[in-house]
Short mmCIF file of C-alpha atoms and ligand atoms in Angstrom, two decimals:
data_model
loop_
_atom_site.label_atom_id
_atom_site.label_comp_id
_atom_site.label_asym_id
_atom_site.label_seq_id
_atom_site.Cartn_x
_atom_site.Cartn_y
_atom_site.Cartn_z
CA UNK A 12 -48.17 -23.64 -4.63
CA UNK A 13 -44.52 -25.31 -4.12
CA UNK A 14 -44.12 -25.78 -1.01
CA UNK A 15 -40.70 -23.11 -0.41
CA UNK A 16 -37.71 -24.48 1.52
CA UNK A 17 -37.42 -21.93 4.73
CA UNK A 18 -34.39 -21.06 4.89
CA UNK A 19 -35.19 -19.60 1.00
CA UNK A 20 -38.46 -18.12 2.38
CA UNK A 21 -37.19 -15.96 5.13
CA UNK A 22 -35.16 -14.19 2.76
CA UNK A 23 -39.09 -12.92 0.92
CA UNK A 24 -40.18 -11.98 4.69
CA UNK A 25 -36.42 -10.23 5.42
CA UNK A 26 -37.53 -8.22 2.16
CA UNK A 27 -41.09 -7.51 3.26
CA UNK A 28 -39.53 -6.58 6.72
CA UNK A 29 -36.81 -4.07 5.35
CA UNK A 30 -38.98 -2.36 2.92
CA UNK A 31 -41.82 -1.55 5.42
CA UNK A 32 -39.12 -0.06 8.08
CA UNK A 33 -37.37 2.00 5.47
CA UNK A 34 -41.12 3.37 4.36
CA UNK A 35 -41.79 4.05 7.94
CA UNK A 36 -38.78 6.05 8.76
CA UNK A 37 -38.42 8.00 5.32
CA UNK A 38 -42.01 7.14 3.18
CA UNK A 39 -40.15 8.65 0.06
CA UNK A 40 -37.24 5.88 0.63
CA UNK A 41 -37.60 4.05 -1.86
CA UNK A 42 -38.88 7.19 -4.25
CA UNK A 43 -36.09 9.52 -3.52
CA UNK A 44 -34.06 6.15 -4.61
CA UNK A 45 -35.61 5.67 -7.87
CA UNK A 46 -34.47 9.37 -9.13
CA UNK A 47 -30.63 7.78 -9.64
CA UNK A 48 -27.29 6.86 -8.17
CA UNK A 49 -24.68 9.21 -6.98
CA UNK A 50 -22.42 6.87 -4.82
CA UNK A 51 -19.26 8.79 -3.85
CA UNK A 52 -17.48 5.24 -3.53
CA UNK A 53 -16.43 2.16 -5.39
CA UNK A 54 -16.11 -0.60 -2.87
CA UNK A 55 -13.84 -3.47 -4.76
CA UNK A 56 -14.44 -6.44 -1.65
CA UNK A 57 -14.06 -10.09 -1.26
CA UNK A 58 -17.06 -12.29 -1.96
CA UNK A 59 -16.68 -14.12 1.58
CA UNK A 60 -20.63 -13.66 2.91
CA UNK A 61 -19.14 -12.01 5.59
CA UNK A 62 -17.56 -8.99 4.36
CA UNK A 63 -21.25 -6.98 3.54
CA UNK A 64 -20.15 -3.52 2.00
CA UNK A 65 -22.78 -1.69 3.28
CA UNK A 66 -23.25 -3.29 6.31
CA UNK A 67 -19.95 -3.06 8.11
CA UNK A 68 -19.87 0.63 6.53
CA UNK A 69 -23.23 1.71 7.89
CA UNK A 70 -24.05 2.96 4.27
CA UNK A 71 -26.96 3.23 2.68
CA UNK A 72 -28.36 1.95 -0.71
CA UNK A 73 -27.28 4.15 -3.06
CA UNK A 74 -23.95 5.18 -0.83
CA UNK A 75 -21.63 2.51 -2.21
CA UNK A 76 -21.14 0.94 -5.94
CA UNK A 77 -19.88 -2.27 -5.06
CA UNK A 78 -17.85 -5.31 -6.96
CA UNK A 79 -16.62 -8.54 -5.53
CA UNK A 80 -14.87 -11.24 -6.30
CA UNK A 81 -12.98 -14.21 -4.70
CA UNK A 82 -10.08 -12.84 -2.44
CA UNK A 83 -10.80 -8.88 -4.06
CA UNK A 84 -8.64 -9.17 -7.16
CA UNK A 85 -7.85 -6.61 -9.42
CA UNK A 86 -7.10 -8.33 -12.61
CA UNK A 87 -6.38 -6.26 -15.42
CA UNK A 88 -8.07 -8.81 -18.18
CA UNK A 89 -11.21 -8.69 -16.07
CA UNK A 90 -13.95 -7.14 -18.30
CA UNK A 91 -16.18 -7.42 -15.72
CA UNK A 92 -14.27 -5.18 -12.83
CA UNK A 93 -13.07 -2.98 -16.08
CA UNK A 94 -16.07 -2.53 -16.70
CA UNK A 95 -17.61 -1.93 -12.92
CA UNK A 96 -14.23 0.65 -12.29
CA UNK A 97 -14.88 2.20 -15.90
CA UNK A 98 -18.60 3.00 -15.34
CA UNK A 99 -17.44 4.02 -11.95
CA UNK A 100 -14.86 6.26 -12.05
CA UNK A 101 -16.23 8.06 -16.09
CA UNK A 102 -20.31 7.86 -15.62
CA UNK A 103 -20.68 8.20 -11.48
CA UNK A 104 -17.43 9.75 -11.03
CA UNK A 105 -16.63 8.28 -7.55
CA UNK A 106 -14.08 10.05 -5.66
CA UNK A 107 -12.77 6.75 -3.62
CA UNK A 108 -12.16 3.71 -4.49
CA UNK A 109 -11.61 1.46 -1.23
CA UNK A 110 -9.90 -2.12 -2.23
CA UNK A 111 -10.95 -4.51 1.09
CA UNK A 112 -9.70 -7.64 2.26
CA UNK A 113 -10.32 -9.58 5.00
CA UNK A 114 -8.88 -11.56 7.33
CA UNK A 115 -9.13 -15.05 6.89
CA UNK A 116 -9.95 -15.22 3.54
CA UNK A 117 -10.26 -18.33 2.37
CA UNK A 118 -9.11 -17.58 -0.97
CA UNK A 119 -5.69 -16.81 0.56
CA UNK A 120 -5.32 -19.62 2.02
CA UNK A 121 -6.28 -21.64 -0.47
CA UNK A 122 -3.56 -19.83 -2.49
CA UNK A 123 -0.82 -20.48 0.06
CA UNK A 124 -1.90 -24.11 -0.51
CA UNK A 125 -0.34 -26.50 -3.18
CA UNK A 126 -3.71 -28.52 -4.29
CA UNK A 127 -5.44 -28.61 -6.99
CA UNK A 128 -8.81 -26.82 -6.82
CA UNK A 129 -9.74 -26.41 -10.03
CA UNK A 130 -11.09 -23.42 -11.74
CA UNK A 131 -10.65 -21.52 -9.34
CA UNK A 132 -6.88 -21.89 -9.14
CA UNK A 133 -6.11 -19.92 -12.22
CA UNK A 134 -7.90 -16.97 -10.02
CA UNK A 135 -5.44 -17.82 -7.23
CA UNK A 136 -2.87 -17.59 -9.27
CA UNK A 137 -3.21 -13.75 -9.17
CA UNK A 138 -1.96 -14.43 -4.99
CA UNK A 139 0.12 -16.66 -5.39
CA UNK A 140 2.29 -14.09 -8.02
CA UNK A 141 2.09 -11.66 -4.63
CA UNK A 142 3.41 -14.72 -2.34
CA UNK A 143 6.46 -15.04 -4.97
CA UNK A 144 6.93 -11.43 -4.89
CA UNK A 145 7.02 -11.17 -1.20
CA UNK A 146 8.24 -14.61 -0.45
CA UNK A 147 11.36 -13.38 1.49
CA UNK A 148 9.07 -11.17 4.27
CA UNK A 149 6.46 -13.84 4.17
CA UNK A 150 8.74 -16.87 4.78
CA UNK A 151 9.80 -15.17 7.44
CA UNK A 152 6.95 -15.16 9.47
CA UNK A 153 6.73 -19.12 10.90
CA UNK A 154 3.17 -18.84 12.05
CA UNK A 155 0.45 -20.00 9.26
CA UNK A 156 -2.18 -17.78 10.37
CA UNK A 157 0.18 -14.68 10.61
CA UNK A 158 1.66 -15.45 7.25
CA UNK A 159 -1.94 -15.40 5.86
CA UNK A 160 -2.53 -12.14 7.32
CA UNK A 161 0.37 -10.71 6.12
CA UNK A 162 -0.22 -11.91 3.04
CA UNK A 163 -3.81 -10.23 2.98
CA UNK A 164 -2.44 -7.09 3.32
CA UNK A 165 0.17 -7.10 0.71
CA UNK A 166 -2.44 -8.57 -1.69
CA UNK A 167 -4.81 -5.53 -1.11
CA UNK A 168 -1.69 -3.58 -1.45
CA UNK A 169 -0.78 -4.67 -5.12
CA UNK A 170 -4.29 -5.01 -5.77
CA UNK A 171 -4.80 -1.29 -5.63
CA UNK A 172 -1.44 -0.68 -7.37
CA UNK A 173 -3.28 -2.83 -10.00
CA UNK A 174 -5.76 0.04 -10.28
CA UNK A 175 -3.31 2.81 -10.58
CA UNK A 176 -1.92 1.41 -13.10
CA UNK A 177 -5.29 1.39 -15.45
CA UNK A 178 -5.90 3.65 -17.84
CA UNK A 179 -9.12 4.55 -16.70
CA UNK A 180 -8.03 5.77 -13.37
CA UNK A 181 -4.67 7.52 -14.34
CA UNK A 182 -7.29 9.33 -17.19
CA UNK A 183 -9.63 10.34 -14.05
CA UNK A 184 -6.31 11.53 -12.48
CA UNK A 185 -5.43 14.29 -15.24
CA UNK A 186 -8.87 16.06 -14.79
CA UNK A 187 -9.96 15.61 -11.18
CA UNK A 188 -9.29 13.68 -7.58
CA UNK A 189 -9.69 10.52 -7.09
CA UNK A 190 -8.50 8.63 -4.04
CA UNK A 191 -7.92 4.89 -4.17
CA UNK A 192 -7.35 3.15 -0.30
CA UNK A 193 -6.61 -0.65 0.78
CA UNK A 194 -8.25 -1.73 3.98
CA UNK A 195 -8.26 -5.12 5.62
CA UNK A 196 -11.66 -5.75 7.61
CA UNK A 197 -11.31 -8.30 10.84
CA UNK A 198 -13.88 -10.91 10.96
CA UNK A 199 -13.36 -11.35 14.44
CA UNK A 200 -13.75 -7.86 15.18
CA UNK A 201 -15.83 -6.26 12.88
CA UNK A 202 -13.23 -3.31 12.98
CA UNK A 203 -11.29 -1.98 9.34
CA UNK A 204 -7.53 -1.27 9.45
CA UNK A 205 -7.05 1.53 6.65
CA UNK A 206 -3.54 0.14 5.18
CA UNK A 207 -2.52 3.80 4.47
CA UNK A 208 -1.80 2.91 0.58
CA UNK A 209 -3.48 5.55 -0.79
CA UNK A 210 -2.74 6.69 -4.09
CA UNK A 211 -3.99 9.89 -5.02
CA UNK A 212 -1.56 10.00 -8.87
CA UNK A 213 0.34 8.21 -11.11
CA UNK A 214 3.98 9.30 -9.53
CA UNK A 215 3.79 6.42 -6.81
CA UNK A 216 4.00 3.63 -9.57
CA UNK A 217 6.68 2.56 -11.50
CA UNK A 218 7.49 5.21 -14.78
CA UNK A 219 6.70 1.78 -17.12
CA UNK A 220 3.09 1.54 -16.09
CA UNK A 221 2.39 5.70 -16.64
CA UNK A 222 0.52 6.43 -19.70
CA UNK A 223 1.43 9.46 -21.73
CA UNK A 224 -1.95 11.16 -20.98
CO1 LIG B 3 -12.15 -13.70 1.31
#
């Protein structure tokens, strides 16, 4: 037997742990789970380890389809959240989809930043187009921190503009509802500011990004 690091190994007991209290509280849990998926929500969230979906929700598995990604970018040559907000909104028909930053994101910062990262700055890139387009509000504000913050919430702003202006949700908008929402969750609080950018059709975005549907 290899002897298991135990930081790695508490993660195995955690599991043990959380399956035995579900069983105990509902013993067809897990069962009732195994049928299928009906999440009512799309939850498009920063990867930042503190920013759990479900956990600063108080959902359930099976409550939330989730995707995340550094700084919670909508990108529209990203197969894989085209994909994720495809089989979303077409094959579990979600009725929300809830874009969520978080203040003091590192990826922002990094963004507001002039060095060179790597990779990881042709991601940024994405932020630093919503700086450029902001830059007059956001040069404004002198204060670093605030700037940052600021510039969260216009980047979860555009970001779900960036969904309303895909295909597969102005489709989903000719046949049914579906609302889309930008929050920003605190860190130091715990607590989610709803932005109030919710776009429920196409008429909020600019007539070049509508699709003849
Ligand atoms: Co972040």
């Amino acid at each position: 037997m290899i002897d298991m690091d135990s930081s790695y190994k508490r993660l195995i007991d955690g599991n043990r742990h959380f399956s035995m209290s579900k069983k105990l509280d509902d013993p067809e849990y897990f069962k009732k789970l195994s049928l299928g998926q009906k999440p009512d929500y799309l939850w498009i969230g920063c990867s930042d380890s503190r920013v759990p979906a479900n956990e600063v929700t108080s959902t359930e598995s099976g409550e939330m389809f989730v995707h995340r990604n550094i700084a919670n970018l909508v990108v529209h040559t990203d197969l894989n959240l085209l994909s994720v907000v495809e089989y979303a909104v077409n094959v579990l028909e979600v009725k929300h989809i809830i874009v969520c930053g978080h203040y003091g994101c590192g990826g922002i910062r990094a963004a507001m930043g002039n060095d060179l990262l790597g990779f990881v700055d042709n991601w940024l890139r994405n932020i630093k187009d919503v700086y450029f387009k902001h830059q007059t509000e956001l040069e404004r504000i002198s204060d670093f921190e605030k700037r940052a913050d600021r510039l969260t919430e216009l980047n979860v702003v555009e970001q779900v503009r960036n969904l309303a202006k895909t295909g597969i949700v102005q489709k989903a908008w000719k046949t049914r509802q579906l609302h889309l929402h930008g929050w920003v969750y605190g860190i130091n609080s715990g607590l989610i500011t709803d932005l109030s950018v919710i776009h429920d059709g196409n008429e909020d975005i600019d007539a070049i990004y509508r699709f003849n549907l």
